[in-house]
Amino acid sequence: MGLTTSAEAPLPVGEVSRLIGGWIDRLGAVWVEGQITQLSRRPGAGVVFLTLRDPSYDISVSVTCYRQVFDAVADVVSEGARVVVHAKPEWYAPRGQLSLRAVEIRPVGIGELLARLEQLKRTLAAEGLFALDRKKPLPFLPQLIGLVCGRASAAERDVLENARRRWPAVRFEVRNVAVQGVRAVSQVVQAVKELDELPDVDVIIVARGGGSVEDLLPFSDEQLVRAVADCRTPVVSAIGHEPDSPLLDLVADLRASTPTDAAKKAVPDVGEELNRVQALQDRALRTVRGLLDREERGLAHALGRRSMEHPHRMVEEREHETEALVARSRRVLGHRLDRADSELAHTRARVVALSPAATLERGYAVLQRADGSVVRAPGEVEADEELRARVAEGEFTVTVGPRT
């Protein structure tokens, strides 16, 4: 139930602590899972002190137990081990501190851990975090690579040396973190997020040089998997542990078998690229030379023609042909004009010979009545009828005499 307090009627600290203790006492015993980060077993002491930590959320709680409770698992439990504890929450009122009083401690076995990872794997896969269409391609030539690895580790050395050997100009932004233990998850997640926020980082490599299944558990943590899935920058998983694949391998955009393999996949080899460029140059040169040779042969063939060797000869030949045709045309036209002139002269002579004027020239006359009609027979005229006689030099009037 809620308490009624005010600035005028506050509760003393001791009363608040006592009330909290009463609420916690009513909670009852609980089963708690965590990772042991601190373990204190003082010789002769009847109580063992340890700290349980949740690596995914960076939360710790103190645990106490009697020595006989811890001695039951002392051979298989040490700092860094995952355990399940059956404990009663307790509140230490003088210090205002929460702790757990353990009555049983059970180590979490490898089989149980793998079963939980498999269940988590199915859950994340159902959400689509491992889908191939979410994978981002790596840039061909990254200028700046973000590297998340252990401090002064073999994985860091392998990535840096192999990458710089392949492409000396490549630069690195390194984040040294814990790669195992209770702080590994939070530090790796923070490093990945920091590198992803840097606009100049082209690709991120998360590297570790192998280890046991327990050592690699941070790289299967749900928080890390979701952080990598949310990255805008391509991520390469380089956890050198072939038999078991951490979930980071599945969500990363590219999986490398080892840190050295990650360096080889992240940057191209300068020698191979130079050879490829040289091969392309040679191919282009052969292509251009082949084209030039073909065009040169075509040009030589064209220049070998007679018309190209003596370009004016064709004009001269056409000139002679044109002159011959013109002369022939003139001759033909002259002959036709002469024939037409001769025919015209003959026709004119015939017309002149057949014309009435030529007949009159020979002494003939044409007799016409007053109405202009021509007299063709003697019976057509009467005595004393006046007719007009037309001769070659003119005309005159005649009178018809009596018939005899």
Coordinates of N, CA and C in Angstrom, one line a residue, residues 147 155-165 170 172 174 263:
L147 N 37.7 -1.3 -36.4 CA 38.1 -2.6 -35.9 C 37.8 -2.7 -34.4
A155 N 44.4 -11.1 -32.8 CA 43.4 -10.8 -33.8 C 43.7 -9.4 -34.4
E156 N 44.0 -8.4 -33.5 CA 44.3 -7.0 -33.9 C 45.5 -7.0 -34.8
R157 N 46.5 -7.7 -34.4 CA 47.8 -7.7 -35.2 C 47.5 -8.4 -36.6
D158 N 46.8 -9.5 -36.6 CA 46.5 -10.2 -37.9 C 45.7 -9.3 -38.9
V159 N 44.7 -8.6 -38.4 CA 43.9 -7.7 -39.2 C 44.7 -6.6 -39.8
L160 N 45.4 -5.9 -38.9 CA 46.2 -4.7 -39.3 C 47.3 -5.0 -40.2
E161 N 48.1 -6.1 -39.9 CA 49.2 -6.4 -40.8 C 48.8 -6.9 -42.1
N162 N 47.8 -7.8 -42.2 CA 47.4 -8.4 -43.4 C 46.7 -7.3 -44.3
A163 N 45.9 -6.5 -43.7 CA 45.2 -5.4 -44.5 C 46.2 -4.4 -45.1
R164 N 47.1 -4.0 -44.2 CA 48.1 -3.0 -44.7 C 49.1 -3.7 -45.7
R165 N 49.3 -5.0 -45.6 CA 50.2 -5.6 -46.6 C 49.5 -5.7 -47.9
V170 N 45.3 1.8 -46.5 CA 44.1 1.7 -45.7 C 44.4 2.2 -44.3
F172 N 42.8 2.7 -40.2 CA 42.0 2.0 -39.2 C 41.5 2.9 -38.0
V174 N 40.5 1.9 -34.4 CA 40.5 0.7 -33.5 C 39.8 1.0 -32.2
A263 N 40.6 -9.6 -43.0 CA 41.5 -8.5 -43.7 C 41.5 -8.8 -45.2

